[in-house]
Short mmCIF file of C-alpha atoms in Angstrom, two decimals:
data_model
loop_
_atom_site.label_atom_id
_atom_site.label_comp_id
_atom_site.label_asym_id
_atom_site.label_seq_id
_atom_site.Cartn_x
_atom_site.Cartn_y
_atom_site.Cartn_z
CA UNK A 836 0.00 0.00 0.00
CA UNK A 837 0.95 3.24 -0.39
CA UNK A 838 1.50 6.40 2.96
CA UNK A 839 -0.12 9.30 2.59
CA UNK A 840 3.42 10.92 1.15
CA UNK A 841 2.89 8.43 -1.66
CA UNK A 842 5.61 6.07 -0.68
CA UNK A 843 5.12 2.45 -1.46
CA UNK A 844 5.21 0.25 1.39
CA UNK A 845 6.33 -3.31 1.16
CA UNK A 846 8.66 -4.55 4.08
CA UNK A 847 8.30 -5.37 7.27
CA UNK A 848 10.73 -5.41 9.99
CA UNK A 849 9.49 -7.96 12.59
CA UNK A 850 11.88 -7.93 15.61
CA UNK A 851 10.74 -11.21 17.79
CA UNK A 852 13.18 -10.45 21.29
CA UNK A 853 14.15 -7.78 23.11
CA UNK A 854 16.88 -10.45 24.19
CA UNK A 855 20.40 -9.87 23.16
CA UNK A 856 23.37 -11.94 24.55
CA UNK A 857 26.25 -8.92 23.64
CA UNK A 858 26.10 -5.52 24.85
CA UNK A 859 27.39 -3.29 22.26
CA UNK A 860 27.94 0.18 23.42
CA UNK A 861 26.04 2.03 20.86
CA UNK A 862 23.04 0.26 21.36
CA UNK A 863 22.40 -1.51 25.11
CA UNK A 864 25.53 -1.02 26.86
CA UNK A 865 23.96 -2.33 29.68
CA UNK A 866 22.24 -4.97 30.67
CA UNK A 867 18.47 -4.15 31.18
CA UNK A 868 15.41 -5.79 32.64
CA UNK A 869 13.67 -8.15 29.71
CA UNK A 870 10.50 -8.02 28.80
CA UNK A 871 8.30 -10.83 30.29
CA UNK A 872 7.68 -14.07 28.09
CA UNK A 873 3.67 -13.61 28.18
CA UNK A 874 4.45 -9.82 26.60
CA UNK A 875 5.71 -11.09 24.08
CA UNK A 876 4.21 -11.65 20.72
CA UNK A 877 3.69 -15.71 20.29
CA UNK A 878 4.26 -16.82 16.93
CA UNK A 879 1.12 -17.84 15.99
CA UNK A 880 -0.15 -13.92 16.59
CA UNK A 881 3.19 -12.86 14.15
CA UNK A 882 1.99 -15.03 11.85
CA UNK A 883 -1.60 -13.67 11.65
CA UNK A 884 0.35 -9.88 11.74
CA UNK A 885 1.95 -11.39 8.61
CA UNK A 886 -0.73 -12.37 6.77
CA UNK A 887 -2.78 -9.15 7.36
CA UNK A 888 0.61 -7.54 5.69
CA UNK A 889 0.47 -9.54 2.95
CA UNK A 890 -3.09 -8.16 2.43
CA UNK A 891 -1.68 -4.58 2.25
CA UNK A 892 0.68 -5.14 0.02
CA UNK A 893 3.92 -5.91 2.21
CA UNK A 894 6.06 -8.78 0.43
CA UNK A 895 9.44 -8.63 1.79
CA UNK A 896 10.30 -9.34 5.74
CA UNK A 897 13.05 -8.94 7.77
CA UNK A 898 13.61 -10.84 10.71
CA UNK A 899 15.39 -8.84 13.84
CA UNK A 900 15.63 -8.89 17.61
CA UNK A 901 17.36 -8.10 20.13
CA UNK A 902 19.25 -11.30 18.26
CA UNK A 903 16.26 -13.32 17.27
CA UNK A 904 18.08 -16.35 17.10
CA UNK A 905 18.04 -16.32 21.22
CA UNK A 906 13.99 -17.04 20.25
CA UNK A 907 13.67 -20.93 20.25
CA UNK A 908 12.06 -21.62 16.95
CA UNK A 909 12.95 -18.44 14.89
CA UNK A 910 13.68 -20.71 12.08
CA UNK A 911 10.09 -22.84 12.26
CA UNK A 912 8.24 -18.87 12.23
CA UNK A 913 10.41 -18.29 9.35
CA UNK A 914 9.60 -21.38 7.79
CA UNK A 915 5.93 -20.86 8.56
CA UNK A 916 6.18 -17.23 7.25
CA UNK A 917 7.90 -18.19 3.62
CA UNK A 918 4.91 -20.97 3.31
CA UNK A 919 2.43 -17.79 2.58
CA UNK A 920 1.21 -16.94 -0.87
CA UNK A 921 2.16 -13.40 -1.65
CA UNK A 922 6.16 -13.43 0.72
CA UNK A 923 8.79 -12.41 -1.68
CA UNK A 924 11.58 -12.65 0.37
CA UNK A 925 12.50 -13.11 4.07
CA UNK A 926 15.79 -12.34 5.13
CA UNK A 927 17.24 -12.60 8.95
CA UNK A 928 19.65 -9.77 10.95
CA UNK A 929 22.02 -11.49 13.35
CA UNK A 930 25.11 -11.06 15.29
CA UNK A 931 26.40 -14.25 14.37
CA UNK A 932 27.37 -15.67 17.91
CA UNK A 933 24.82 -18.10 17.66
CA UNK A 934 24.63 -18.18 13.80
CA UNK A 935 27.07 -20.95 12.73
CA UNK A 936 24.97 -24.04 14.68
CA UNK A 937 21.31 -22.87 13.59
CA UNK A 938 22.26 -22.25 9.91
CA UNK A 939 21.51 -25.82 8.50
CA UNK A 940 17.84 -24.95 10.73
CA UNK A 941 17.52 -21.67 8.85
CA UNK A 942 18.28 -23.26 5.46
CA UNK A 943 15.69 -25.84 5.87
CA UNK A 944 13.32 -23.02 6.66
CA UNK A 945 14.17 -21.47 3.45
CA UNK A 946 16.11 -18.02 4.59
CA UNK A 947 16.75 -16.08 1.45
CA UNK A 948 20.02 -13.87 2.76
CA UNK A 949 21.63 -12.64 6.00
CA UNK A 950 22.63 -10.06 7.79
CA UNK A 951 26.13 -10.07 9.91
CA UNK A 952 26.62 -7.24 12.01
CA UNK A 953 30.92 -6.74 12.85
CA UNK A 954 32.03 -3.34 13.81
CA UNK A 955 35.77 -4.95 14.34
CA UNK A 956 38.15 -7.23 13.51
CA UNK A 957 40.41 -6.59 16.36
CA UNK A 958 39.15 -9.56 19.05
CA UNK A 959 39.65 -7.63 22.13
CA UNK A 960 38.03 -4.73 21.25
CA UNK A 961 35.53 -6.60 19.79
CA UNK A 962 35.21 -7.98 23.53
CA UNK A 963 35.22 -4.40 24.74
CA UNK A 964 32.99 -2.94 22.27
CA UNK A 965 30.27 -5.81 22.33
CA UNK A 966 31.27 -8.10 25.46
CA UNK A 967 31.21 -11.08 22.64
CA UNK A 968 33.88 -13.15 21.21
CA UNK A 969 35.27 -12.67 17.56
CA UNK A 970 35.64 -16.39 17.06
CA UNK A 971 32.19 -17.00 17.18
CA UNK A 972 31.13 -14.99 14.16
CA UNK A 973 34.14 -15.74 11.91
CA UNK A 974 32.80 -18.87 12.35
CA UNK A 975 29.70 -18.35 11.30
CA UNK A 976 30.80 -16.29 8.32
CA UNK A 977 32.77 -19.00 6.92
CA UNK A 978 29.74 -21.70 7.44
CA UNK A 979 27.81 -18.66 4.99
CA UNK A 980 30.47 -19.22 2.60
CA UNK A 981 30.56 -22.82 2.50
CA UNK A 982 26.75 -23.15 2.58
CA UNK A 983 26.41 -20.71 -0.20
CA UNK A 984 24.18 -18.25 1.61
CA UNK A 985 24.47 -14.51 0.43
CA UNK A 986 24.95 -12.42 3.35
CA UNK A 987 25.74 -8.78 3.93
CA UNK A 988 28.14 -7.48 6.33
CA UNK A 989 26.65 -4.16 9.08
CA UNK A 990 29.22 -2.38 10.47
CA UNK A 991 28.70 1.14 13.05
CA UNK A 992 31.50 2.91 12.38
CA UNK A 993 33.14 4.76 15.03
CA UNK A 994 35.98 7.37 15.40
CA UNK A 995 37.33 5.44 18.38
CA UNK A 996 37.76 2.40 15.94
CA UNK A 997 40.59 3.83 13.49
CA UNK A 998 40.88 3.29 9.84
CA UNK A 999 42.51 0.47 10.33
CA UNK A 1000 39.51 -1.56 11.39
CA UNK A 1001 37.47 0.04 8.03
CA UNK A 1002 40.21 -1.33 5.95
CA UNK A 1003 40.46 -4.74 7.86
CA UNK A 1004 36.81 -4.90 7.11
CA UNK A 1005 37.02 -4.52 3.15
CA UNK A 1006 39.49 -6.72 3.38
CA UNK A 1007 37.01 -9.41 4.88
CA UNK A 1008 34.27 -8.50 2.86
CA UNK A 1009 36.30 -8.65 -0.20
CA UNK A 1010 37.31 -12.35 0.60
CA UNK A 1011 33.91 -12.85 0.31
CA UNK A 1012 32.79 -11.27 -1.89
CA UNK A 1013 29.90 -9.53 0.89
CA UNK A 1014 28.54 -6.46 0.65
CA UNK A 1015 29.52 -4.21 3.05
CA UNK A 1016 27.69 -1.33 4.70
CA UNK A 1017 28.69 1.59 6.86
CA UNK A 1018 25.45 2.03 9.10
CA UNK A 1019 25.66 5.89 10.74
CA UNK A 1020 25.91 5.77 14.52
CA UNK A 1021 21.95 6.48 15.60
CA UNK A 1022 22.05 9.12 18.71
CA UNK A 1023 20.44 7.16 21.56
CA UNK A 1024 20.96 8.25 25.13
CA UNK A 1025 23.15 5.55 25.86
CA UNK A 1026 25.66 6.07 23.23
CA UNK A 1027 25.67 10.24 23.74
CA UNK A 1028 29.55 10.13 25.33
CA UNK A 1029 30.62 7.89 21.55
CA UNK A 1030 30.92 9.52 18.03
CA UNK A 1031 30.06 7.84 14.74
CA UNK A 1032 31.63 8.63 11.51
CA UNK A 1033 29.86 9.58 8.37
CA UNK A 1034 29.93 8.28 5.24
CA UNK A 1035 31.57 11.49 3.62
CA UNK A 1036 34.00 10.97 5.87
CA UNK A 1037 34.78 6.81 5.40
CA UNK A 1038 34.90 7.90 2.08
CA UNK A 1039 37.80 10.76 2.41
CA UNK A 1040 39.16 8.39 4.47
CA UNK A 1041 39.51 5.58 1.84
CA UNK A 1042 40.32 8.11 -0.91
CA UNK A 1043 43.27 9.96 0.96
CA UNK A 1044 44.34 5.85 1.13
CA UNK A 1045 44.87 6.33 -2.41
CA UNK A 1046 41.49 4.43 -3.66
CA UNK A 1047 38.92 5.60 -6.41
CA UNK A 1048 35.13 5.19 -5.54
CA UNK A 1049 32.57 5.43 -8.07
CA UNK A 1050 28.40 5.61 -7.03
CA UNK A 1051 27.09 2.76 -8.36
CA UNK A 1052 23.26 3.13 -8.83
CA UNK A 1053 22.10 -0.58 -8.21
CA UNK A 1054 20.12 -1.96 -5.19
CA UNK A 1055 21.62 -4.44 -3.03
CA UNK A 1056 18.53 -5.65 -0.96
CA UNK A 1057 15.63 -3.74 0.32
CA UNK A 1058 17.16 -1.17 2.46
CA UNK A 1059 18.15 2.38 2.18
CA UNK A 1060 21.84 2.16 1.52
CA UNK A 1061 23.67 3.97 -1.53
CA UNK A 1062 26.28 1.74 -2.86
CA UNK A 1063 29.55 2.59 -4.65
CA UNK A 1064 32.65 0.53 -5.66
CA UNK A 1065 35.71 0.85 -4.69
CA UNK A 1066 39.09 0.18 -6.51
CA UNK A 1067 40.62 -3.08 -6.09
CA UNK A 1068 37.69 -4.78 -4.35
CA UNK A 1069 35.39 -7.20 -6.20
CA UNK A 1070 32.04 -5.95 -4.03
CA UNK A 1071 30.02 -3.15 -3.32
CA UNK A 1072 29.95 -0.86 0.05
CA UNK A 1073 26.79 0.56 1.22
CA UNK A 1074 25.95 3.64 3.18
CA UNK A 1075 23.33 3.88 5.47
CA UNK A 1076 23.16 7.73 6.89
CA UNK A 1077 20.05 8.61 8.07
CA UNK A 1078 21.34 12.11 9.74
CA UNK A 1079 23.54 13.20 7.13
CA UNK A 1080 21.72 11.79 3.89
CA UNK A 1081 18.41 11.47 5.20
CA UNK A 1082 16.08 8.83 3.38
CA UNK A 1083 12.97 9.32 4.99
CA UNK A 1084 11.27 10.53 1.04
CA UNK A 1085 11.86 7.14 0.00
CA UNK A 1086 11.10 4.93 3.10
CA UNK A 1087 9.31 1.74 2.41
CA UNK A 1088 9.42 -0.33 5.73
CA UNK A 1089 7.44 -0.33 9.01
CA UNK A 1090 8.46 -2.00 12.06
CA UNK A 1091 6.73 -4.88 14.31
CA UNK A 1092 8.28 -4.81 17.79
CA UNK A 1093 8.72 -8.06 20.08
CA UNK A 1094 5.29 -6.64 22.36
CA UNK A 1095 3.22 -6.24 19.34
CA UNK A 1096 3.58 -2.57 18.33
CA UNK A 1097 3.36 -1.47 14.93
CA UNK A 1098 5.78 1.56 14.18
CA UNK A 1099 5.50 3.69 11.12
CA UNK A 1100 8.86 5.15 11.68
CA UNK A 1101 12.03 4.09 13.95
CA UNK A 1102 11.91 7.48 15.89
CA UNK A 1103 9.55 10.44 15.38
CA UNK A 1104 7.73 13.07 17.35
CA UNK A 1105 4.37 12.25 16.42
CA UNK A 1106 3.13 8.41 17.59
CA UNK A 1107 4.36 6.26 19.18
CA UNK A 1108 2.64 3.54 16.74
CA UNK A 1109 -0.18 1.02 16.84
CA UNK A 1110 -0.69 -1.29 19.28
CA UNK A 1111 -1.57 -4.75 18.03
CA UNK A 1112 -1.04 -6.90 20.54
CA UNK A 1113 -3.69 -5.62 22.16
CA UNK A 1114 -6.17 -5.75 19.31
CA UNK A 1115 -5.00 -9.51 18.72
CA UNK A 1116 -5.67 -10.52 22.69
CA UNK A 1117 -8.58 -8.47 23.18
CA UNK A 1118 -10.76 -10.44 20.16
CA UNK A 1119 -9.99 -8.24 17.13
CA UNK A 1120 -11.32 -9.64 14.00
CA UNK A 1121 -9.20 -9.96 10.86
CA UNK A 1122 -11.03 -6.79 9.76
CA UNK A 1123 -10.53 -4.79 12.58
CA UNK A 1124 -6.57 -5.98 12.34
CA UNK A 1125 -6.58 -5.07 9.10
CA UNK A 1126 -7.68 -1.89 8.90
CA UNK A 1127 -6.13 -1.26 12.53
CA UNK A 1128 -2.55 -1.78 10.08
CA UNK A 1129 -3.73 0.00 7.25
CA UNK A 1130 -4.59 3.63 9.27
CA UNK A 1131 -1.22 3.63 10.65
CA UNK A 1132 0.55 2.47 8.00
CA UNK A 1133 -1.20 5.32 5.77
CA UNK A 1134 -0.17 8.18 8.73
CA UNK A 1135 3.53 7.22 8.18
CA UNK A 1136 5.62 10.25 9.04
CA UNK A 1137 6.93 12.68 6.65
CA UNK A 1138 10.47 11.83 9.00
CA UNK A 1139 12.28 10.65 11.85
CA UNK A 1140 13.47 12.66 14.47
CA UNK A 1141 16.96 12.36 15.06
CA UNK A 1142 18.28 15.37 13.67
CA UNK A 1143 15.97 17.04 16.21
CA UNK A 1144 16.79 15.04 19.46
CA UNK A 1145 18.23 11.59 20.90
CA UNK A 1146 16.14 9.11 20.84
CA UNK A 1147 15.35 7.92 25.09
CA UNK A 1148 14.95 4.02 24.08
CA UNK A 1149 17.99 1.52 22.76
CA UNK A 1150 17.94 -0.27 19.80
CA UNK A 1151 16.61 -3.70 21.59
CA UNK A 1152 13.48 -2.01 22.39
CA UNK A 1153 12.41 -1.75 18.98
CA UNK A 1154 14.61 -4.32 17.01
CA UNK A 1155 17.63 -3.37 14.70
#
């Protein structure tokens, strides 16, 4: 369906947790008090969510957390969700800790790509930064490789990191031949004391290294990212600003948090989004869901907010 801005709408971001088992700084540097298991949307009530989607028009899912595979049976709801007439694609956003033992699960359930979020190829910063281990996701990224799953690599770039770790990181993705995308540090209240770099300046960064990038115009997935290549390197690099190239005129997602509520837009000033969890538990027909969807869907914002204040939640709240 279309917002009232005229934007076509067709992908969903369903985040099933608000369970995460690292702590990155620039997102939950702490850890917080979870969400109890009964607020929590049961599969069976995504599922319906999904369907009504489908109605409006929404073909492509993402699947997020928290880390959604901490969710026992994330890969049964995906294989329940790709059953439905009308999905197009559903793809899956991870860490990777726990990636490289569920991926034959994930397969079966008929996962078209994956996400991989590294900020670092430096182990104990990676330890600092996240409180994970390295090991665990190399692992996984080489069980991608050898299963023959295309995956994308997500990567916050901060000033604290160095260039070094940006060039480490092309280096990785290069070997396998993975996009890679710069995602622009989001200002939260728990990251305000850390500073994010822009793509304009990853980008004078990698040219004063002596490389030539050229935009290149195609799409790389469903997301907002402008792409360019990069001499020497076999694959593209995203980046995903959305303070200092702001995509909101050509948004197409919405958002499903783990309790059930429907968000036009990651962070604006004017809702706070639908509520369906409530609908679903208090007897809503498919009609009343449906149109429920459809009125908030249509009143998508003309923006988000961050370039007006921090956002007072962390990413986990409302799934990555």
């Amino acid at each position: 369906m279309y917002d009232q801005y005229n934007r076509k709408i067709d992908y969903l971001r369903i985040s099933l947790t608000d369970r995460c088992n690292l702590h990155c700084r620039y997102c939950q540097p702490e850890v917080s008090e979870h969400v109890p298991h009964n607020e929590i949307l049961r599969y069976e009530e995504l599922l319906r969510i999904c369907r009504a989607a489908l109605q409006l028009g929404i073909r492509k899912f993402k699947i997020t957390g928290g880390e959604p595979l901490l969710r026992k049976g994330c890969s049964d709801f995906i294989a329940g969700l790709k059953q439905m007439e009308g999905v197009e694609q559903v793809t899956l956003t991870t860490n990777g800790t726990l990636l490289a033992q569920q991926l034959p699960a994930l397969i079966a359930a008929g996962v078209d790509s994956i996400n991989v979020s590294l900020d670092t190829l430096d182990a104990a910063y990676y330890t600092e930064l996240t409180g994970g281990s390295l090991d665990s996701v190399l692992k996984s990224l080489q069980e991608l490789q050898s299963a023959g799953i295309p995956f994308k690599l997500n990567c916050v770039p901060l000033a604290e990191n160095g260039f070094a770790d940006i060039m480490a990181l092309l280096q990785l993705a290069d070997k396998y031949n993975a996009p890679l995308r710069f995602i622009e540090l989001m200002p939260l209240d728990c990251n305000a004391d850390l500073k994010g770099l822009s793509g304009s300046e990853i980008r004078s960064q990698l040219e004063q290294a002596g490389l030539q990038l050229q935009p290149d115009a195609q799409r790389y997935g469903n997301g907002p990212a402008s792409y360019w290549r990069i001499s020497g390197y076999a694959m593209p690099v995203g980046f995903i600003e959305p303070l200092h190239n702001k995509f909101c005129a050509v948004c197409n997602r919405v958002r499903l948090t783990s309790v059930g509520m429907l968000k036009p837009c990651l962070y604006c000033n004017c809702n706070e989004g639908m509520n369906l969890k409530r609908l679903l538990r208090d007897g809503a027909s498919d009609a009343e869901l449906l149109q429920a969807m459809q009125e908030i869907i249509y009143a998508k914002p003309a923006g988000h907010s961050f370039d007006v204040k921090a956002a007072r939640f962390n990413m986990s709240q409302i799934g990555g």
